[in-house]
Coordinates of C-alpha atoms in Angstrom, one line a residue:
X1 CA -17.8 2.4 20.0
X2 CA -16.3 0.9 16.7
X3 CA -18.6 3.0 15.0
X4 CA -16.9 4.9 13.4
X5 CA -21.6 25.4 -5.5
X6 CA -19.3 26.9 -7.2
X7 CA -17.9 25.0 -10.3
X8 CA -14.6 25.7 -11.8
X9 CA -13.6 24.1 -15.4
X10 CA -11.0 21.7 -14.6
X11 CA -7.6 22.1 -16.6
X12 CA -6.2 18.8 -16.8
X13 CA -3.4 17.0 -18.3
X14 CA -3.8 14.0 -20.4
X15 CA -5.1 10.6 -18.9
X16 CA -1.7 9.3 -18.9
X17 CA 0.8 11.8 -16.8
X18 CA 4.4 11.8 -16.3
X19 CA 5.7 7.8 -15.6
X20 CA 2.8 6.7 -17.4
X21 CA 0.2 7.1 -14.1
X22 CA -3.3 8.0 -14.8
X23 CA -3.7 11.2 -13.7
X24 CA -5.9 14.4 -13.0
X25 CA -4.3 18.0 -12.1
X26 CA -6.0 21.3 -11.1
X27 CA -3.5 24.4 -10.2
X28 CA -4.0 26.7 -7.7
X29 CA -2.1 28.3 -5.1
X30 CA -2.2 25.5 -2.8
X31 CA -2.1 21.8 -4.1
X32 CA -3.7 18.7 -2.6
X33 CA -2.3 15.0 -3.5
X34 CA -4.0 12.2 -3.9
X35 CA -3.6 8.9 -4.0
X36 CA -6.3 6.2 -5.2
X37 CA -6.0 2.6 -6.7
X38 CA -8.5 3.4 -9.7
X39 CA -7.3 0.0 -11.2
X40 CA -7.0 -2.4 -8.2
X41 CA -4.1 -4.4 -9.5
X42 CA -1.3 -4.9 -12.2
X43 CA 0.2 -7.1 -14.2
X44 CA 3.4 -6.9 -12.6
X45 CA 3.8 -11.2 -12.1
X46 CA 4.0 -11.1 -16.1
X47 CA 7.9 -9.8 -15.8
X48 CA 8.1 -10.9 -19.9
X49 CA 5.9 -7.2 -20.6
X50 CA 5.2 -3.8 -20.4
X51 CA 3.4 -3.0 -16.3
X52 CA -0.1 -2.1 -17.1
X53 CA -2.8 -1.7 -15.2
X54 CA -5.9 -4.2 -14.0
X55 CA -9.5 -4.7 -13.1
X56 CA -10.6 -1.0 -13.0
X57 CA -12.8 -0.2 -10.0
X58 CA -15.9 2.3 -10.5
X59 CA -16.4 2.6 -6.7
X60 CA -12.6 3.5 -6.8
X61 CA -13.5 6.2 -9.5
X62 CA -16.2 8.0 -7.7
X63 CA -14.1 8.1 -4.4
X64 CA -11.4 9.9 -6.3
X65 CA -14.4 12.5 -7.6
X66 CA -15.2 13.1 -4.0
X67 CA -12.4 14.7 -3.6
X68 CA -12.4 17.3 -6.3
X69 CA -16.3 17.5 -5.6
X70 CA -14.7 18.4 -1.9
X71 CA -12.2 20.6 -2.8
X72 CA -14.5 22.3 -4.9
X73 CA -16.6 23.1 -2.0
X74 CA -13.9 24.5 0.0
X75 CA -14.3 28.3 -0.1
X76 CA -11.0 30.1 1.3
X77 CA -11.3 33.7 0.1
X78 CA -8.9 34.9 -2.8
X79 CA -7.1 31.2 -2.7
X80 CA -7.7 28.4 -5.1
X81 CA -7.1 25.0 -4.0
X82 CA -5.8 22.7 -6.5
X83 CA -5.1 19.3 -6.8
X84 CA -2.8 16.5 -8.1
X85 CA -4.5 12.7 -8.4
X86 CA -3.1 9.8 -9.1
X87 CA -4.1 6.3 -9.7
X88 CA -2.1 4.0 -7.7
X89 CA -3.6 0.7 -9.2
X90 CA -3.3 -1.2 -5.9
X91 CA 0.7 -1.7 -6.4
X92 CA 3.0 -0.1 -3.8
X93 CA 5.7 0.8 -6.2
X94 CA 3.1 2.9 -8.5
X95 CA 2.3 4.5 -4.9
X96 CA 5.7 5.5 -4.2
X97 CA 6.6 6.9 -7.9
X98 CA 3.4 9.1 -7.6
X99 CA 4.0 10.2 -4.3
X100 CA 7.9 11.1 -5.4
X101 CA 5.9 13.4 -8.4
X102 CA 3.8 14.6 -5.5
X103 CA 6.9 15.8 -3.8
X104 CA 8.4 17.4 -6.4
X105 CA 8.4 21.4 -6.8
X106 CA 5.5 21.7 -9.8
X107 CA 6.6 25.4 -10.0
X108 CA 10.4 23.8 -11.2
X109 CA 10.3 20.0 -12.9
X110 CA 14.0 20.1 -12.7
X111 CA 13.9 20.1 -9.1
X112 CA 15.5 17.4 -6.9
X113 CA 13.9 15.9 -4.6
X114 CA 17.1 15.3 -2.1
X115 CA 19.5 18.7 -2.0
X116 CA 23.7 17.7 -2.9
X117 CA 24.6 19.7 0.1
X118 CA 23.3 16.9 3.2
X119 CA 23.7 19.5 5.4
X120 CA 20.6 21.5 3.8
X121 CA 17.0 21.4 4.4
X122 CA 15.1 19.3 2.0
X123 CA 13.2 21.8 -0.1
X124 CA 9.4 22.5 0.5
X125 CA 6.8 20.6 -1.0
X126 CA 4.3 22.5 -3.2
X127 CA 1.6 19.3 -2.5
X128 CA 1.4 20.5 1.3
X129 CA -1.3 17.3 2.2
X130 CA -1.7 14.1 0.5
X131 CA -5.0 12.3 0.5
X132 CA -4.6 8.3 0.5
X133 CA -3.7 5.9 0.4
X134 CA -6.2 3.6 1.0
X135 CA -4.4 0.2 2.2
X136 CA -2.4 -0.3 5.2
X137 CA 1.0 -1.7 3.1
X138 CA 1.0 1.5 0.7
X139 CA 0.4 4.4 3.7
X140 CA 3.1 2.7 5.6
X141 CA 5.7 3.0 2.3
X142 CA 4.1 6.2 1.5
X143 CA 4.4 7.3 5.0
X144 CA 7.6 6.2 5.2
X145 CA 8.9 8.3 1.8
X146 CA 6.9 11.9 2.9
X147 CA 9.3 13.4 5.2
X148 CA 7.3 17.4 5.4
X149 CA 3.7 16.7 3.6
X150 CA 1.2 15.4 5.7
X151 CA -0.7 12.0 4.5
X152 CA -4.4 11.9 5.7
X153 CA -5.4 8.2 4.7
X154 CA -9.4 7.5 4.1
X155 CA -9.1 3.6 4.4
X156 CA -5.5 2.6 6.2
X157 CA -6.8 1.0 9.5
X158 CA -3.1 -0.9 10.5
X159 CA -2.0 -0.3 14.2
X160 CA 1.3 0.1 12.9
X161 CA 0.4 3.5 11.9
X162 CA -0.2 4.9 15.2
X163 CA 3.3 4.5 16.0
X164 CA 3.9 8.4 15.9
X165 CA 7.8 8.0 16.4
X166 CA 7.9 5.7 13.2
X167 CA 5.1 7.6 11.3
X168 CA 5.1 11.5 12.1
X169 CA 3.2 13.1 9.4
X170 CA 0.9 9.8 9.2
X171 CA -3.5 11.0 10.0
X172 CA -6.4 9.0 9.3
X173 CA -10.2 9.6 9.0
X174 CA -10.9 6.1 10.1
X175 CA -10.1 4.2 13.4
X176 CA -7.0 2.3 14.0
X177 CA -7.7 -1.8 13.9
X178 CA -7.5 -1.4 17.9
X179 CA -11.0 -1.3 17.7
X180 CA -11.8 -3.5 15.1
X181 CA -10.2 -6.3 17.4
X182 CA -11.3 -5.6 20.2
X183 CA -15.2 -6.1 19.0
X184 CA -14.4 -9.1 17.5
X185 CA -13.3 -10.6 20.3
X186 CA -16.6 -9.0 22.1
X187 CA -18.4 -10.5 18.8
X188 CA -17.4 -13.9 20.1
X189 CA -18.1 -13.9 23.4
X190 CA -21.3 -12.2 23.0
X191 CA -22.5 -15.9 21.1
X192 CA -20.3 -18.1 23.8
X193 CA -18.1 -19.3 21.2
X194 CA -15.4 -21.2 22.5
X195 CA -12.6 -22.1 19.6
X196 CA -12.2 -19.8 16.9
X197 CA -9.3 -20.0 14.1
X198 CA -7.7 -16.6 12.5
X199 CA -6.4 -16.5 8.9
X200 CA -4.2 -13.3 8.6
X201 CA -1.5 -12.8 5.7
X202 CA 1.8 -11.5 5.4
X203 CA 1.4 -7.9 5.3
X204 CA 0.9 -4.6 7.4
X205 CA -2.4 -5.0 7.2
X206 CA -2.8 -9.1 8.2
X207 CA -0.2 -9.3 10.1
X208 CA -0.8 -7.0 12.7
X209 CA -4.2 -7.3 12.9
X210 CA -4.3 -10.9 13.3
X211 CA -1.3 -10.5 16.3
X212 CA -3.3 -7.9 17.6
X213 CA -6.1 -10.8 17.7
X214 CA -4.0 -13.5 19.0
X215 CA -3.1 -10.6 22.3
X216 CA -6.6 -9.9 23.0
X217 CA -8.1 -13.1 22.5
X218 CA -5.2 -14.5 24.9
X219 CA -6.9 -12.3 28.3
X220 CA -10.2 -14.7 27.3
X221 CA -11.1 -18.3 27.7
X222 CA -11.1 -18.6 23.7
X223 CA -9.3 -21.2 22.4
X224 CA -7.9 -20.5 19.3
X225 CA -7.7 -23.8 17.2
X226 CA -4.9 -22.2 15.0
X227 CA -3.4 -18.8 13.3
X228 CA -2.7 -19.6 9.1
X229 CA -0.6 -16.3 7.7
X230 CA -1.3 -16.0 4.1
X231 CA 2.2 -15.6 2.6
X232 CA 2.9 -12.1 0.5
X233 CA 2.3 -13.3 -3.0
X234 CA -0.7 -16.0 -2.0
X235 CA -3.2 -13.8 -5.0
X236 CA -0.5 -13.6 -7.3
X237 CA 1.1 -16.7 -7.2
X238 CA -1.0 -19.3 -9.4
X239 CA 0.8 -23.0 -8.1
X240 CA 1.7 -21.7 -5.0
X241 CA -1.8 -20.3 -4.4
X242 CA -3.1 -23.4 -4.9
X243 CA -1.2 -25.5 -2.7
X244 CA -1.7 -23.4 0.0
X245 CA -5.1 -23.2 -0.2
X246 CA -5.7 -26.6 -0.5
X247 CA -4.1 -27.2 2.4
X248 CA -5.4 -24.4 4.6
X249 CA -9.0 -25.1 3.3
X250 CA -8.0 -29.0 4.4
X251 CA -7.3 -27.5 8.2
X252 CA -10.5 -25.7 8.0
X253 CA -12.2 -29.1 6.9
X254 CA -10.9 -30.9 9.7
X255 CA -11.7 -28.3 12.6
X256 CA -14.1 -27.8 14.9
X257 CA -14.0 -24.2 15.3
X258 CA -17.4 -22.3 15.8
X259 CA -15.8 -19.4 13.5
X260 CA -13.4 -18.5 11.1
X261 CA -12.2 -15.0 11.5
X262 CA -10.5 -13.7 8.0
X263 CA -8.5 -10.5 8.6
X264 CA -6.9 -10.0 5.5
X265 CA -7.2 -8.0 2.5
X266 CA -10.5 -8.5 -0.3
X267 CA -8.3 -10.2 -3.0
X268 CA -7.4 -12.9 -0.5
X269 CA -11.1 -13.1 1.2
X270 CA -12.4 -13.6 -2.5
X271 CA -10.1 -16.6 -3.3
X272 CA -10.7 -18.2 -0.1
X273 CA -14.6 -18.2 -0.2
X274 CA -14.6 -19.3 -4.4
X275 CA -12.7 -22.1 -2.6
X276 CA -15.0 -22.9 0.3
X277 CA -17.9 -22.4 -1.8
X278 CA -16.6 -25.0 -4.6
X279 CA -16.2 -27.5 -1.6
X280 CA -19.6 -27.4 -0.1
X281 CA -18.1 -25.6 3.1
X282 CA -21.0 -24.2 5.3
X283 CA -19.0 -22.4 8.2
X284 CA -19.2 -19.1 9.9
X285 CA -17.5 -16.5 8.7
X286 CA -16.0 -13.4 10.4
X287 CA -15.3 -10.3 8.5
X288 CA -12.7 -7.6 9.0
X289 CA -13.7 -4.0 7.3
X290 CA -11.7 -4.7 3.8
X291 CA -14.6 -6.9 3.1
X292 CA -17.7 -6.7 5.3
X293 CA -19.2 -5.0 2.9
X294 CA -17.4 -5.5 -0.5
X295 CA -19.7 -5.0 -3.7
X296 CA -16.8 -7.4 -5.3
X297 CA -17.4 -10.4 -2.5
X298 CA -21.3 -10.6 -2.3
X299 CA -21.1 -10.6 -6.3
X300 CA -19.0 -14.4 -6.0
X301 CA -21.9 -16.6 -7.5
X302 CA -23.4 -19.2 -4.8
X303 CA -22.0 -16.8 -2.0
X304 CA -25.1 -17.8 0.3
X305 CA -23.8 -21.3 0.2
X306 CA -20.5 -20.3 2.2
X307 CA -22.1 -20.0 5.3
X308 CA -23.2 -17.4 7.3
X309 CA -20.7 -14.1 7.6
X310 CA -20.6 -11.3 10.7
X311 CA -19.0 -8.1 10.0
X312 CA -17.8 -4.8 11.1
X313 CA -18.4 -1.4 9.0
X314 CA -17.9 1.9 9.9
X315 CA -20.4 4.3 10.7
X316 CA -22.2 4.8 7.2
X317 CA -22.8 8.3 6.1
X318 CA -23.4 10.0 2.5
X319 CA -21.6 12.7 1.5
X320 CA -24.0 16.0 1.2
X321 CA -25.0 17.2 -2.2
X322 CA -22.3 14.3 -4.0
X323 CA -25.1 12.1 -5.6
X324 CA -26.7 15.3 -7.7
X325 CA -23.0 16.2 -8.6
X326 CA -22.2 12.4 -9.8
X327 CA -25.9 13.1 -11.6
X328 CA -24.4 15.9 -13.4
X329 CA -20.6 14.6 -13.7
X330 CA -20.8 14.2 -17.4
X331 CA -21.2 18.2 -18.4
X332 CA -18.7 20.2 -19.4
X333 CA -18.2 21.9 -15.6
X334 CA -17.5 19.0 -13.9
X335 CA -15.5 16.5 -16.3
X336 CA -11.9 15.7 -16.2
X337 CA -8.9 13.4 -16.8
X338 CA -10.6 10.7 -14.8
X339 CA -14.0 11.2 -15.9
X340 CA -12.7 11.0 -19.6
X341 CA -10.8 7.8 -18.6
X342 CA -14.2 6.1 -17.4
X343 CA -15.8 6.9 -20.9
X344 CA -13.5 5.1 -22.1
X345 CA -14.3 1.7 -20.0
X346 CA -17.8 2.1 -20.0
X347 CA -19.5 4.7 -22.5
X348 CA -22.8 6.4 -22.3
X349 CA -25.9 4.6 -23.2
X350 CA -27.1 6.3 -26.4
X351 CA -30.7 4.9 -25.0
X352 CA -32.4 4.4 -21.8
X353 CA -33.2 0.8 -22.9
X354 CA -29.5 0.1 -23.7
X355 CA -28.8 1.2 -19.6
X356 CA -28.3 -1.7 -16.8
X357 CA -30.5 -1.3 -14.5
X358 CA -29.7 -2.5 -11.0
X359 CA -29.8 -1.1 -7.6
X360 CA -26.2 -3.3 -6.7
X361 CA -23.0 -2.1 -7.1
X362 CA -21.8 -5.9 -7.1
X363 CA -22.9 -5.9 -10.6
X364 CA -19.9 -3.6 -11.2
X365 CA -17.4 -6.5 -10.8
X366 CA -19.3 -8.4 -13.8
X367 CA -19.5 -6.1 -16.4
X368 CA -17.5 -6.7 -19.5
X369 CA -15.3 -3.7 -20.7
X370 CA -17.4 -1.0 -22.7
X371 CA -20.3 -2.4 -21.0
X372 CA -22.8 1.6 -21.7
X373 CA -23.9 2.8 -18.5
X374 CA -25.9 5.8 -17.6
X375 CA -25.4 8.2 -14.4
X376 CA -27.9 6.3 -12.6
X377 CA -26.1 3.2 -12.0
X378 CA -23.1 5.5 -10.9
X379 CA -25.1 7.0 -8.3
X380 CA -26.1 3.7 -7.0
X381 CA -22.0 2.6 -6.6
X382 CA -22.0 5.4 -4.2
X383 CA -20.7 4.2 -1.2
X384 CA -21.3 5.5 2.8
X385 CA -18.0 4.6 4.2
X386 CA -14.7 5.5 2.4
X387 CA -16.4 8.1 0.3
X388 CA -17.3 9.9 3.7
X389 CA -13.6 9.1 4.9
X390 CA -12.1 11.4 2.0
X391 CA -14.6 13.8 2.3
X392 CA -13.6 14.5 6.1
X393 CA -10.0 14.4 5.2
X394 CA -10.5 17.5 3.0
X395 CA -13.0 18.9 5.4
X396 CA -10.2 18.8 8.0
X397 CA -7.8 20.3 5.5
X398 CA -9.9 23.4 4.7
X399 CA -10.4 23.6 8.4
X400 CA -6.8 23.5 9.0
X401 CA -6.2 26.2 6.2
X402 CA -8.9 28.4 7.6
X403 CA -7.4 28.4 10.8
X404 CA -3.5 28.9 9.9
X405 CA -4.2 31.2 7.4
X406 CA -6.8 33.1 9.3
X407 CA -9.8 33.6 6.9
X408 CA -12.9 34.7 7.4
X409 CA -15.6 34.8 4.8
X410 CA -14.3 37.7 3.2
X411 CA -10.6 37.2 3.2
X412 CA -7.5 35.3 4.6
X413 CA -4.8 37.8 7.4
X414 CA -2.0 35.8 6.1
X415 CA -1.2 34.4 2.3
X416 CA -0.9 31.7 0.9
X417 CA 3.5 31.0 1.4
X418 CA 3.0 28.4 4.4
X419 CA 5.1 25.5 5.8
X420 CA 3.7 21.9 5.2
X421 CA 4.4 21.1 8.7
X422 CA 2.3 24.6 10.1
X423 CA -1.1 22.6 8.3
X424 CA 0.1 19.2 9.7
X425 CA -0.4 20.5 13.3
X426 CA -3.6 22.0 12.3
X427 CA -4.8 19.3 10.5
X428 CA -3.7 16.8 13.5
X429 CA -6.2 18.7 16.2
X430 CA -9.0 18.3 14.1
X431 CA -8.4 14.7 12.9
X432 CA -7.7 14.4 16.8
X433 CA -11.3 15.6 17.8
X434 CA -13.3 13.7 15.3
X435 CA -11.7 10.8 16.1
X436 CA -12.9 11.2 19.4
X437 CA -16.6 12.1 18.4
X438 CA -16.8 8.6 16.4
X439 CA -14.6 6.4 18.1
X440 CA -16.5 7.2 21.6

């Protein structure tokens, strides 16, 4: 099936760390990376300024606080996990420069990443596992860069990344789009439709998934009326946007397809539908997991009047004890860089009858900047899907590191002075097996 306390006081660096990255940093003896796109864009079309980060993401926030909430929990005797946390802001070159600060030796600043001699090793990683990223494009570049560390990603789905020859240290918490494909094109025969059209856009994630619907939808009797690829810069490019959605919206218009299957990424999904909905479309709509259940697209005004919409979601389940700790984030235990940083965005209400009260996370992607905000509506943004993903990913580290370093609950045989490839293999069997459990 598709299906898929002890506190410490944080130490942390200011907001804004080393290349200007927002940033949150615990020591310990080992160090976890992570990578999260806090902000969900940039600016980086506006080539005449400074690159700064946009549209900050409080579902993006609280993921980021599962993770120390995880680590916290982790309880390996006589070793402290730390961690290192970066905000990506959805751009693939702020990925890559964090991971690069990942890489580096903390214990020696000076260090370089690449030895002079090429006939020695590359030096060992103090970061030993990185967390993230979450989309398909920035795991493959980060992948790509992380030649020892392990990446354990909590939201990159691309089938690309399987490719174990091209992507060695490359795990995941959530199923490959193998699956995801597959029971759309189940989706679709289960209702006996007969033409279908795909929209897919130029990038890991779009690309392969919609090839990988075009191959299984090729063994059925399915016609499919057509295949549009978004081109790269189709949500940053403001004339060129346009024209291309006019006239994909046009071939829509003119088509008798029973459904219209998007497999692309939420920024595209959310131009398209504004679209559909400004032109009175009314079609059926089929929804791969970047936005089946997005707070950001059922908060598009008049969203009803685009038609019905069928998606697929992983297996929802809530993170144990998280909600009392997001209760509770705001004290003096549990605060840090990235906590301080959302006080900034959205303060706390001095009074209960200053507080928005809503049970809807959509209402996140509406809220003006300093909008107050009390811990309740935080707890409602808690989400069942990628918040559980990171939570396993650090599960299956600690499991990994219990195992390799032989603990028990009273102490660990062997110390903490470990290659990053020794947890990789650990982490892999683990990853491996729950896999299995929700994939089948």
């Amino acid at each position: 099936m598709f299906f898929i306390q002890l506190f410490v006081m944080s130490v942390f660096h200011s907001c804004l760390g080393e290349n200007g990255l927002l940033r949150v940093y615990y020591p310990g003896n080992i160090i976890i990376g992570g990578l999260f796109p806090i902000h969900l864009k940039t600016n980086r079309t506006d080539t005449s300024g400074p690159l700064f980060c946009q549209d900050y993401d409080i579902q993006m926030f609280l993921r980021s606080q599962v993770m120390i909430y995880a680590i916290r929990e982790l309880n390996l005797p006589n070793i402290t996990i730390g961690y290192d946390i970066y905000d990506t802001c959805g751009d693939v070159g702020l990925a890559l420069r964090a991971t690069l600060q990942l890489l580096k030796n903390q214990s020696d600043p000076q260090s370089c990443l690449v030895p002079a001699d090429a006939q020695s090793k590359l030096p060992e990683p103090k970061t030993k596992v990185v967390i993230g990223e979450r989309t398909s494009e920035a795991s493959i570049a980060v992948a790509r860069l992380v030649a020892l560390s392990s990446v354990i990603s909590y939201g990159s789905t691309s089938e690309v990344l399987s490719r174990k020859y091209k992507f060695p240290t490359f795990l995941r918490t959530v199923p490959s789009d193998e699956y995801q494909t597959r029971g759309m094109v189940e989706l679709v025969k289960t209702f006996y439709w007969q033409t279908v059209i795909i929209v897919g856009s130029d990038d890991e994630y779009g690309k392969y998934g919609s090839d990988s619907l075009v191959k299984t939808f090729s063994k059925t009797n399915i016609c499919i009326e057509f295949v549009h690829i978004l081109s790269a810069d189709f949500n940053i490019n403001g004339a060129k946007t346009q024209t291309e959605l006019t006239e994909l919206l046009e071939k829509i218009k003119n088509s008798s397809a029973e459904a219209i299957i998007l497999f692309t990424k939420e920024i595209n999904v959310e131009i398209i539908l504004k679209e559909a909905i400004k032109h009175k479309f009314n079609r059926t709509w089929i929804a791969s997991d970047t936005w089946s259940s997005s707070p950001k697209i059922f908060a598009i005004p008049d969203i009803q009047l685009a038609g019905q919409v069928f998606g697929f979601i992983f297996k929802q389940i809530e993170v144990p004890g998280f909600k009392d700790y997001v209760m509770s984030i705001f004290n003096g235990t549990q605060k840090n860089a990235f906590v301080e940083y959302y006080l900034t965005q959205h303060p706390l209400c001095s009074n209960q009858s200053e507080e928005v009260k809503v049970n809807n996370c959509s209402l996140n992607y509406q809220l003006e900047s300093n909008q107050c905000l009390g811990t309740s509506f935080l707890a409602n943004c808690i989400d069942k899907e990628e918040s559980y993903n990171i939570y396993l990913a650090v599960q299956v580290i600690g499991e990994g590191l219990r195992h390799l370093l032989k603990c028990d609950d009273h102490h660990c045989e062997r110390s903490s002075k470990f290659t990053a490839s020794e947890v990789q293999e650990r982490c892999f069997l683990i990853v491996l097996l729950l896999l299995l459990l929700f994939c089948c």
